[in-house]
Short mmCIF file of C-alpha atoms in Angstrom, two decimals:
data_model
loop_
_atom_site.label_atom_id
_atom_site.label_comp_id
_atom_site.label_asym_id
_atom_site.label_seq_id
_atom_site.Cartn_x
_atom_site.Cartn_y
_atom_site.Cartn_z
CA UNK A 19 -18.41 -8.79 -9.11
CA UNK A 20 -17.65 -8.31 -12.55
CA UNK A 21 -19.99 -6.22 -14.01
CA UNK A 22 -20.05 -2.79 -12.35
CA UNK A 23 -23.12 -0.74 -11.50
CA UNK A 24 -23.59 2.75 -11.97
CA UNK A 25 -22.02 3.32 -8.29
CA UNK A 26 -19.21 1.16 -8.25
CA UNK A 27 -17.95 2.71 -11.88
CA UNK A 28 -18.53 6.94 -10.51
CA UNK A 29 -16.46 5.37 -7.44
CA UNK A 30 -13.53 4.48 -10.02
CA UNK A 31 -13.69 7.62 -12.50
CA UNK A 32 -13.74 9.71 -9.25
CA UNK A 33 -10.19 7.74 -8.29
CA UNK A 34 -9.26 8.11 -11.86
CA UNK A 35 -9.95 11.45 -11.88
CA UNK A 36 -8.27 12.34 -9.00
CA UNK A 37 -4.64 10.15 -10.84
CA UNK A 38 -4.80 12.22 -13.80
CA UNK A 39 -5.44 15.64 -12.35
CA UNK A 40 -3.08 15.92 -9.28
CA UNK A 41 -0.87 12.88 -9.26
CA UNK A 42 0.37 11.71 -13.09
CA UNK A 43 1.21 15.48 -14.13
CA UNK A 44 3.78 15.43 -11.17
CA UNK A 45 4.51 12.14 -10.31
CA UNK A 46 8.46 12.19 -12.54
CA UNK A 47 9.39 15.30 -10.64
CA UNK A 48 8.06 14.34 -6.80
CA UNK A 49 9.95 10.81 -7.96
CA UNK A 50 13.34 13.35 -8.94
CA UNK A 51 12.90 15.95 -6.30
CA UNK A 52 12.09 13.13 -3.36
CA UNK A 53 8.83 15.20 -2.52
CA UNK A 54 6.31 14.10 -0.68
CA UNK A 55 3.21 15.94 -1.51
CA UNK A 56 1.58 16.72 1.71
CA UNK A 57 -0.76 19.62 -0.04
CA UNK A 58 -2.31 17.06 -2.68
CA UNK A 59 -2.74 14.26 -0.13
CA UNK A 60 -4.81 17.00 1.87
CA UNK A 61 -6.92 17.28 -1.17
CA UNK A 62 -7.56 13.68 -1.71
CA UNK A 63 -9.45 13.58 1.89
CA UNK A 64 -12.51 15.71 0.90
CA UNK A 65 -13.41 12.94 -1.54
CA UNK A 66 -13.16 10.33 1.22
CA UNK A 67 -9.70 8.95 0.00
CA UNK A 68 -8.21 9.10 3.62
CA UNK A 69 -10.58 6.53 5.06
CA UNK A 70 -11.60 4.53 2.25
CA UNK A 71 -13.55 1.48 4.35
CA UNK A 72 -13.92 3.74 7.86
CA UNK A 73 -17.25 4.03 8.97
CA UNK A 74 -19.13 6.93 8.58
CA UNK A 75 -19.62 8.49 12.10
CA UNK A 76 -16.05 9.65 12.17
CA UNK A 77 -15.85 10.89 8.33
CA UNK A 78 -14.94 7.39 6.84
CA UNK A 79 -16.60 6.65 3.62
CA UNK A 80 -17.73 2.85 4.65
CA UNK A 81 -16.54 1.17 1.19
CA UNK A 82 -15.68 -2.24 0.94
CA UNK A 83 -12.65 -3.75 0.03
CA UNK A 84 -13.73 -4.41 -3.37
CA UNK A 85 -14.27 -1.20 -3.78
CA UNK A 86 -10.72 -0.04 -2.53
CA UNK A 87 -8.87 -1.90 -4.61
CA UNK A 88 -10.84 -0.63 -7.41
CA UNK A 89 -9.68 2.68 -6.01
CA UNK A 90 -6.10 2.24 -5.55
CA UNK A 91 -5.96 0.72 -9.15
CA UNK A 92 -6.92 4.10 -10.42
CA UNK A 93 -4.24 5.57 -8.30
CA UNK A 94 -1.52 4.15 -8.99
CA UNK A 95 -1.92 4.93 -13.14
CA UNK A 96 -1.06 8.55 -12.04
CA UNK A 97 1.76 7.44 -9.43
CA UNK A 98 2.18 3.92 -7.79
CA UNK A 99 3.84 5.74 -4.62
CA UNK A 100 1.85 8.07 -3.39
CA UNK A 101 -1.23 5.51 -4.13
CA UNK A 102 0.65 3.00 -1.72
CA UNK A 103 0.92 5.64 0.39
CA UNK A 104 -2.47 6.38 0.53
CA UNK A 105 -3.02 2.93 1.41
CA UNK A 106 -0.65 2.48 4.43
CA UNK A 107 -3.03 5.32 5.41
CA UNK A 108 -6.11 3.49 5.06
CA UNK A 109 -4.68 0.84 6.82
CA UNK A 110 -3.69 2.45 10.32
CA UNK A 111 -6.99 4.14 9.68
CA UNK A 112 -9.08 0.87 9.84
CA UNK A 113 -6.87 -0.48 12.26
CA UNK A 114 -8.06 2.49 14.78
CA UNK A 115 -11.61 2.03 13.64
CA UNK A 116 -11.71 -2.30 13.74
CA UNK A 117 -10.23 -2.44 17.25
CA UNK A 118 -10.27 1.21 18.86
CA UNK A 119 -12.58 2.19 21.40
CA UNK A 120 -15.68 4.49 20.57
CA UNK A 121 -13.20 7.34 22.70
CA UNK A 122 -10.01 6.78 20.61
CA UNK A 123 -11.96 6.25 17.13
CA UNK A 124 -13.37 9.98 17.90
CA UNK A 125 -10.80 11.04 18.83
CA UNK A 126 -8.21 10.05 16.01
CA UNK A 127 -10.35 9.10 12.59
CA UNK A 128 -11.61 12.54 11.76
CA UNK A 129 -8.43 13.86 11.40
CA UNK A 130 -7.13 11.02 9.74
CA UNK A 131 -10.34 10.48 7.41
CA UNK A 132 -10.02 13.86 6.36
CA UNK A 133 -6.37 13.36 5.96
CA UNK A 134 -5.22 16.95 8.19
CA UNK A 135 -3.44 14.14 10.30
CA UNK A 136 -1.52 11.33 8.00
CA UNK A 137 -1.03 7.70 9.94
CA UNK A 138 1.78 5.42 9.42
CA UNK A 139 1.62 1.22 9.90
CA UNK A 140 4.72 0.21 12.35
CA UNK A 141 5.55 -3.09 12.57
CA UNK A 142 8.87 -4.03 11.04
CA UNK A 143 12.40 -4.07 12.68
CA UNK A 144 15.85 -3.56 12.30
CA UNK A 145 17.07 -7.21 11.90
CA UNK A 146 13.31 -8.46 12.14
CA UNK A 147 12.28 -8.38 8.42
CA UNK A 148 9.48 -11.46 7.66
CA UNK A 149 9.68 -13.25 11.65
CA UNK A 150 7.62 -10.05 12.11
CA UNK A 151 6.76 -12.42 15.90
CA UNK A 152 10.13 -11.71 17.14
CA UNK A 153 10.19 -8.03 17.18
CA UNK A 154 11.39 -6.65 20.22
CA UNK A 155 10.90 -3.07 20.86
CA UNK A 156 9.08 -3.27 24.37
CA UNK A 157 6.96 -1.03 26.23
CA UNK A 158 6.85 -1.83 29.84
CA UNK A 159 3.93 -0.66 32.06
CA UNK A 160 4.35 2.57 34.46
CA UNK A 161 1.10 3.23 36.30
CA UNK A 162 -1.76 4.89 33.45
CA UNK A 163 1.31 4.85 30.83
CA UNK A 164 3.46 2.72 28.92
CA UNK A 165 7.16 3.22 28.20
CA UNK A 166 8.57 2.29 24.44
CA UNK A 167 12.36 2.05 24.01
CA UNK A 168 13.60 0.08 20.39
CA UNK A 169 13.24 1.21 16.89
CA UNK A 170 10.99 0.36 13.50
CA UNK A 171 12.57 0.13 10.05
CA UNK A 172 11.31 0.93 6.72
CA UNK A 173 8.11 3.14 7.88
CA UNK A 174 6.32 5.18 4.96
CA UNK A 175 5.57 8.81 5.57
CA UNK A 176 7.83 8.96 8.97
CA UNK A 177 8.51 12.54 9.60
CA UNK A 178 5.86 14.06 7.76
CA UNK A 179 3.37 12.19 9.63
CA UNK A 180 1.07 12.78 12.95
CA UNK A 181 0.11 8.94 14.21
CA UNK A 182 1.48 6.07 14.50
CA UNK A 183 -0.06 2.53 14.78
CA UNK A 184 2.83 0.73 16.41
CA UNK A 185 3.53 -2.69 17.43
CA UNK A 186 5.35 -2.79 21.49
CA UNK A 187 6.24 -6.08 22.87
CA UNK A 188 4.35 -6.13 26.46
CA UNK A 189 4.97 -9.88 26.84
CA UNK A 190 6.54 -13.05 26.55
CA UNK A 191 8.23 -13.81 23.33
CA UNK A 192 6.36 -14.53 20.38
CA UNK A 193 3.03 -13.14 18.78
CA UNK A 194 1.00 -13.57 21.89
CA UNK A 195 3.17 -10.95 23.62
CA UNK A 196 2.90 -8.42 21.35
CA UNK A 197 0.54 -5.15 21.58
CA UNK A 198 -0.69 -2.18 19.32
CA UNK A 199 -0.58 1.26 20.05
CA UNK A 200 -1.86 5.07 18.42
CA UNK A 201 1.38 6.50 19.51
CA UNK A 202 1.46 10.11 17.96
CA UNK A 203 4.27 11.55 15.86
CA UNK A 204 5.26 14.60 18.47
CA UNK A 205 5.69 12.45 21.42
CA UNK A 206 8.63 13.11 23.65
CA UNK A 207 11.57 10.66 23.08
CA UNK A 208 10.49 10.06 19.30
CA UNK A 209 12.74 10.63 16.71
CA UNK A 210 13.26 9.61 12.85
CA UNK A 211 16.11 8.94 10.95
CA UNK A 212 17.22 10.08 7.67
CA UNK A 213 14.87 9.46 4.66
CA UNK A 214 16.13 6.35 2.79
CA UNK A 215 17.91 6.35 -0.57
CA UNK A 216 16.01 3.81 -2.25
CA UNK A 217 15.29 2.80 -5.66
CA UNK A 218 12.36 3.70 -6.31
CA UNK A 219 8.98 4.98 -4.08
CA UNK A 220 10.83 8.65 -3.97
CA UNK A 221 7.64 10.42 -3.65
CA UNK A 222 7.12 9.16 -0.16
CA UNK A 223 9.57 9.37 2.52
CA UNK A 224 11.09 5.99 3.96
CA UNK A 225 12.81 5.79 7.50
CA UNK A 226 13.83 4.52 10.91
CA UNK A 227 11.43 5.44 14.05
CA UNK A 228 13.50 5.47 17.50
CA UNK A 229 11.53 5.06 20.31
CA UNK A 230 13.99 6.57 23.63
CA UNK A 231 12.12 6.28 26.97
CA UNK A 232 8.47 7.08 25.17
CA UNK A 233 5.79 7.66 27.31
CA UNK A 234 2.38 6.61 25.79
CA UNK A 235 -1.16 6.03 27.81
CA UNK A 236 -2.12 3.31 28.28
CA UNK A 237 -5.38 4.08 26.96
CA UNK A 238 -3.90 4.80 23.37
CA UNK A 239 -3.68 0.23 23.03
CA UNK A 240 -5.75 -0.93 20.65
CA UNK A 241 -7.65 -3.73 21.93
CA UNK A 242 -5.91 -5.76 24.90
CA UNK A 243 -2.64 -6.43 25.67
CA UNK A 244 -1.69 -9.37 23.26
CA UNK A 245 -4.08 -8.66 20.35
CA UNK A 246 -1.45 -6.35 18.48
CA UNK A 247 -0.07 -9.32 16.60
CA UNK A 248 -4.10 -10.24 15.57
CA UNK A 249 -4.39 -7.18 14.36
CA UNK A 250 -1.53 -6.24 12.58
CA UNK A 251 -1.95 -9.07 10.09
CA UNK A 252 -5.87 -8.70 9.89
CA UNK A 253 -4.71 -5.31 8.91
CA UNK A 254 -2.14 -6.46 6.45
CA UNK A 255 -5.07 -8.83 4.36
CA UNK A 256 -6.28 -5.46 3.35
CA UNK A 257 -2.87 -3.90 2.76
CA UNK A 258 -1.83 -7.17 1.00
CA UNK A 259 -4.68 -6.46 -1.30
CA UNK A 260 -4.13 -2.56 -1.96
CA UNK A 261 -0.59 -2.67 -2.72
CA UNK A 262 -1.49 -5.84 -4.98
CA UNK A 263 -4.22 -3.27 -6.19
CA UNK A 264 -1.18 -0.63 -7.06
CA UNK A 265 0.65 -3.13 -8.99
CA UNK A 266 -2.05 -3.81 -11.43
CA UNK A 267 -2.88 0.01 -11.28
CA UNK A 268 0.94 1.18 -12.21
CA UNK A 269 1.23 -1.69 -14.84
CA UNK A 270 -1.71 -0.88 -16.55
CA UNK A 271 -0.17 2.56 -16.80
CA UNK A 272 2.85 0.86 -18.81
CA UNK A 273 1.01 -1.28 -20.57
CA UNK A 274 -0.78 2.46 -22.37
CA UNK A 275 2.25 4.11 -22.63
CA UNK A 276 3.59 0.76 -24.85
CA UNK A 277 0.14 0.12 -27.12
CA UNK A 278 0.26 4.35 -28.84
CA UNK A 279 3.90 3.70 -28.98
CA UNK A 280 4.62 0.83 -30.82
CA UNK A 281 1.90 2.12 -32.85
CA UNK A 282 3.71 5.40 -33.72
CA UNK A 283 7.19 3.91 -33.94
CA UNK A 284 8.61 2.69 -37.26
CA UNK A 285 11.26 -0.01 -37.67
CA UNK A 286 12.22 -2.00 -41.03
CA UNK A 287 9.33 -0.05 -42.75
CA UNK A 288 6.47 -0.49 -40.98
CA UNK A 289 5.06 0.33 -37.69
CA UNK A 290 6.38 -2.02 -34.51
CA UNK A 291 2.29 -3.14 -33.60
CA UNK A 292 2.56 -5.00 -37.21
CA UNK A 293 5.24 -7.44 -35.83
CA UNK A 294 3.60 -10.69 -34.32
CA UNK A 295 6.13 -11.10 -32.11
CA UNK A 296 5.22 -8.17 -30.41
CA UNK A 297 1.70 -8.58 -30.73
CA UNK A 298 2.22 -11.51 -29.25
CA UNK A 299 4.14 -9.59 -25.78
CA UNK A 300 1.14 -7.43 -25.81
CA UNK A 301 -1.69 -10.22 -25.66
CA UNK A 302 0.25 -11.93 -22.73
CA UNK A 303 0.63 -8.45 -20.59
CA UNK A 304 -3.16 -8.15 -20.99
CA UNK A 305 -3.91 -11.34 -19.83
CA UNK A 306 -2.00 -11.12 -17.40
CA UNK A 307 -3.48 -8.10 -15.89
CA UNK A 308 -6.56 -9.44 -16.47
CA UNK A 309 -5.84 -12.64 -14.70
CA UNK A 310 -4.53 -10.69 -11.60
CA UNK A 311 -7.18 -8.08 -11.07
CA UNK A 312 -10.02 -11.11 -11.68
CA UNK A 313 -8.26 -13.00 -8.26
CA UNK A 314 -7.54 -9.48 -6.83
CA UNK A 315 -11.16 -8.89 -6.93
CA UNK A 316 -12.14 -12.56 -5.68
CA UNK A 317 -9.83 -12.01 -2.68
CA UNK A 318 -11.62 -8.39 -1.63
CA UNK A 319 -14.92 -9.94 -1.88
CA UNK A 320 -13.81 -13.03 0.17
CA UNK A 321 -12.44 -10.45 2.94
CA UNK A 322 -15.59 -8.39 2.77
CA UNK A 323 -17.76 -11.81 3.40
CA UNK A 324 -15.18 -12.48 6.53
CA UNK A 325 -14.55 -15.68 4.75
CA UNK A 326 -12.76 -18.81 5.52
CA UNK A 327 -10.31 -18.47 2.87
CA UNK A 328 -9.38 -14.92 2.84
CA UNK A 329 -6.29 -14.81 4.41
CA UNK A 330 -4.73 -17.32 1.81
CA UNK A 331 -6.68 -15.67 -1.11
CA UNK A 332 -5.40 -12.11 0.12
CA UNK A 333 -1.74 -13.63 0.23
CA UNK A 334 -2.29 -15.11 -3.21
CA UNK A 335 -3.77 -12.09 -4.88
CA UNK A 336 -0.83 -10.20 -2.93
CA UNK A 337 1.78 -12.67 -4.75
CA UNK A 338 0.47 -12.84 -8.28
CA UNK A 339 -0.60 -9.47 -8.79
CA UNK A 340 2.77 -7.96 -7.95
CA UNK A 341 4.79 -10.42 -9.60
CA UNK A 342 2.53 -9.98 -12.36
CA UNK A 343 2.56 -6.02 -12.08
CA UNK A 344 6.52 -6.10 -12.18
CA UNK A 345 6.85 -8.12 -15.52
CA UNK A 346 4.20 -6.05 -17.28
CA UNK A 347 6.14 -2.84 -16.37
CA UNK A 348 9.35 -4.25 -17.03
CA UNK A 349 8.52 -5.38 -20.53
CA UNK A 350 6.54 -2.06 -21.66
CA UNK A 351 10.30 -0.65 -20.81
CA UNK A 352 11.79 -3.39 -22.87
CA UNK A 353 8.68 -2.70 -25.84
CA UNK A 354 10.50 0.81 -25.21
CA UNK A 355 13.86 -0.13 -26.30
CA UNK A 356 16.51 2.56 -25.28
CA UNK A 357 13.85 5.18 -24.75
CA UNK A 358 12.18 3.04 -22.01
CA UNK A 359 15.18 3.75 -20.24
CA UNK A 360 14.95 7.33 -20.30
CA UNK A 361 13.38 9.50 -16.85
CA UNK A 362 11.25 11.64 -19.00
CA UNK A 363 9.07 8.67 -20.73
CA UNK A 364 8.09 7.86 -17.52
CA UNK A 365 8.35 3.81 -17.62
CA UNK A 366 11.58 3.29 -15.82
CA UNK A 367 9.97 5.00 -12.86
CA UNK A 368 6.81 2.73 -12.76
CA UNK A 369 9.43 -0.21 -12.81
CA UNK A 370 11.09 0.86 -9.86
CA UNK A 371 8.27 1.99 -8.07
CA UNK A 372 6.46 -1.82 -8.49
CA UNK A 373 9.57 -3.29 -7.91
CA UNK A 374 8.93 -3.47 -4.15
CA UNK A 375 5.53 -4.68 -4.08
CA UNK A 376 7.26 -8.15 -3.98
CA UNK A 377 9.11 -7.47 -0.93
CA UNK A 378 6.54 -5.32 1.73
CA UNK A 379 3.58 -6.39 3.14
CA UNK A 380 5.35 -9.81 3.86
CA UNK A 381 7.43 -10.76 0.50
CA UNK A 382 5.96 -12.67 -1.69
CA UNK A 383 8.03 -16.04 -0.59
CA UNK A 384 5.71 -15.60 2.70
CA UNK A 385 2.65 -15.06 0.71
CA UNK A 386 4.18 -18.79 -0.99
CA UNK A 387 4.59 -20.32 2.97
CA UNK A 388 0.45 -18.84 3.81
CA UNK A 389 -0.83 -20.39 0.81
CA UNK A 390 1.21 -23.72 1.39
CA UNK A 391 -0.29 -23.63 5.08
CA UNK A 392 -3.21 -23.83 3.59
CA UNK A 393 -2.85 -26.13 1.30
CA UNK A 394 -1.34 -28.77 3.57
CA UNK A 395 -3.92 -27.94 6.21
CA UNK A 396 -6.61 -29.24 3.92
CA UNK A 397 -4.85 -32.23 2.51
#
């Protein structure tokens, strides 16, 4: 796991590659300018970004999760929001290709591997933040069709997007009534709200989905009526991991803005990298980067082997690595002083982009209540 092959490292350079040519030359004015960069996202699907663990009849690469979070590490150095972008992505992606039909997987994932179409993950409500169970937007059945009336909060890339993966309520309360559906962007009675203000992740748009009498076939559910609460969180272990992934990738972005720096600045006569006590900050952000992509990678490999553990492992990568991420970024701003501060040096924006790592893809106090589960199941 830990010593890459020839493979594995051209997979990461390519990723790298990628970050430094098209995403970290623009990333402070798509963050300034709210932009969403539909053009470069297009590019990124020729190299097989758009369906990163897809399988390969439909255009996927067929990666493993190990391998994607290697990926989306590399991202994020050049611009933590578009990389979790790119993720959310890959997620609906798999989602269609896990549980669709051999009819819907043709007829969505080339478009979406190649990334002409870009998906969207819908699962979260107004009022319906972490009891994700209790959501309440309902589709009710009309012959060959379903009809969705309620509305999703917080959805990445809604109203530059072409698919949805959405979670309807076709039951009884609670997970067991719940259903997915590939519910396209243009369909009659669907509308978006304003893009978000938000503090950081401006380079991808944030907002509301209503859902007004929308008529969807019934042969657009992913699996059976039921399964959509299954498979929204097996496809939030991966997404868990990715965004995890983007912490560590946007932190260890700071962290090499702060090493030349404290090199090159001067203070009471000699260089800042000669104090200890800063020495010292530096030795603890590496380890703990080190620390967090080491049980980020143990996680990915656990959910490649389908094992027992993965779904605490995934929660606990998901929790450490972000938490970790944030304090890395926050103290190469502080190593900064006053110019850490500043748009143009780049590290205030990597601070507010990991900033909400800790709160989607379940906050990191649920990733705390999965790994207690677990715990206390075992005792």
């Amino acid at each position: 796991m830990f010593t890459l092959n020839e493979d594995e490292r051209a997979i990461g350079e390519t990723a790298r590659q990628f970050a430094d040519e098209f995403l970290a030359p623009n990333a402070l004015e798509w963050d300034e300018q709210k932009h969403f960069p539909v053009d470069v996202l297009r590019k990124a699907g020729p190299l097989g970004l758009g369906g990163i663990y897809v399988r390969e009849d439909v255009g996927g690469s067929g990666l493993r999760r190990l391998d994607a979070v290697r990926i989306f590490e590399q991202l994020a150095t050049g611009c933590p929001a578009v990389a979790a972008y790119i993720s959310i992505h890959n997620m609906a992606a798999w989602m269609i290709d896990a549980y669709g039909t051999e009819e819907q997987r043709r007829r969505w994932l080339p478009g979406l591997t190649s990334m002409e179409l870009l998906g969207s993950y819908a699962l979260t409500e107004p009022g319906v933040g972490s009891d994700a169970a209790a959501l309440s937007t309902k589709a009710v059945r009309d012959g060959d069709d379903y009809i969705l009336n309620g509305a999703k909060q917080f959805i990445s890339g809604a109203g530059a997007n072409d698919v949805y993966v959405l979670m309807v309520r076709t039951g009884d309360e609670g997970a067991r009534g719940i259903s997915a559906l590939i519910v396209p962007a243009d369909t009659p009675g669907l509308s978006v709200g304003p893009n978000e203000r938000k503090m950081g992740w401006n380079a991808q748009p944030t907002r509301q989905v209503v859902l007004e009498d929308v008529r969807v076939p019934v042969a657009n559910r992913l699996g059976a009526e039921g399964d959509g609460f299954r498979i929204a969180m097996n496809g939030l272990n991966g997404g868990r991991l990715n965004i995890a992934a983007c912490s560590v990738g946007g932190a260890q972005a700071a962290l090499d803005k702060a090493v030349p720096y404290l090199a090159d600045r001067q203070a009471f006569g000699k260089p800042l990298n000669k104090n200890q006590a800063l020495q010292f900050e530096l030795a603890d952000m590496r380890t703990g980067l080190e620390a967090a992509r080491t049980l980020l990678w143990r996680a990915a490999a656990a959910l490649d082997a389908d094992a027992p553990d993965k779904v605490e492992l995934c929660a606990m990568a998901k929790r450490f690595a972000t938490d970790v991420g944030f304090e890395v970024a926050n103290k190469a701003l502080q190593l900064h002083g006053g110019y850490g501060y500043l748009h143009e040096y780049g590290l205030e924006k990597i601070v507010r982009d990991l900033r909400v790592h800790q709160i989607l893809e379940g906050t990191n106090e649920i990733m705390r209540v999965v790994v207690a589960r677990s715990v206390i199941g075992a005792a």
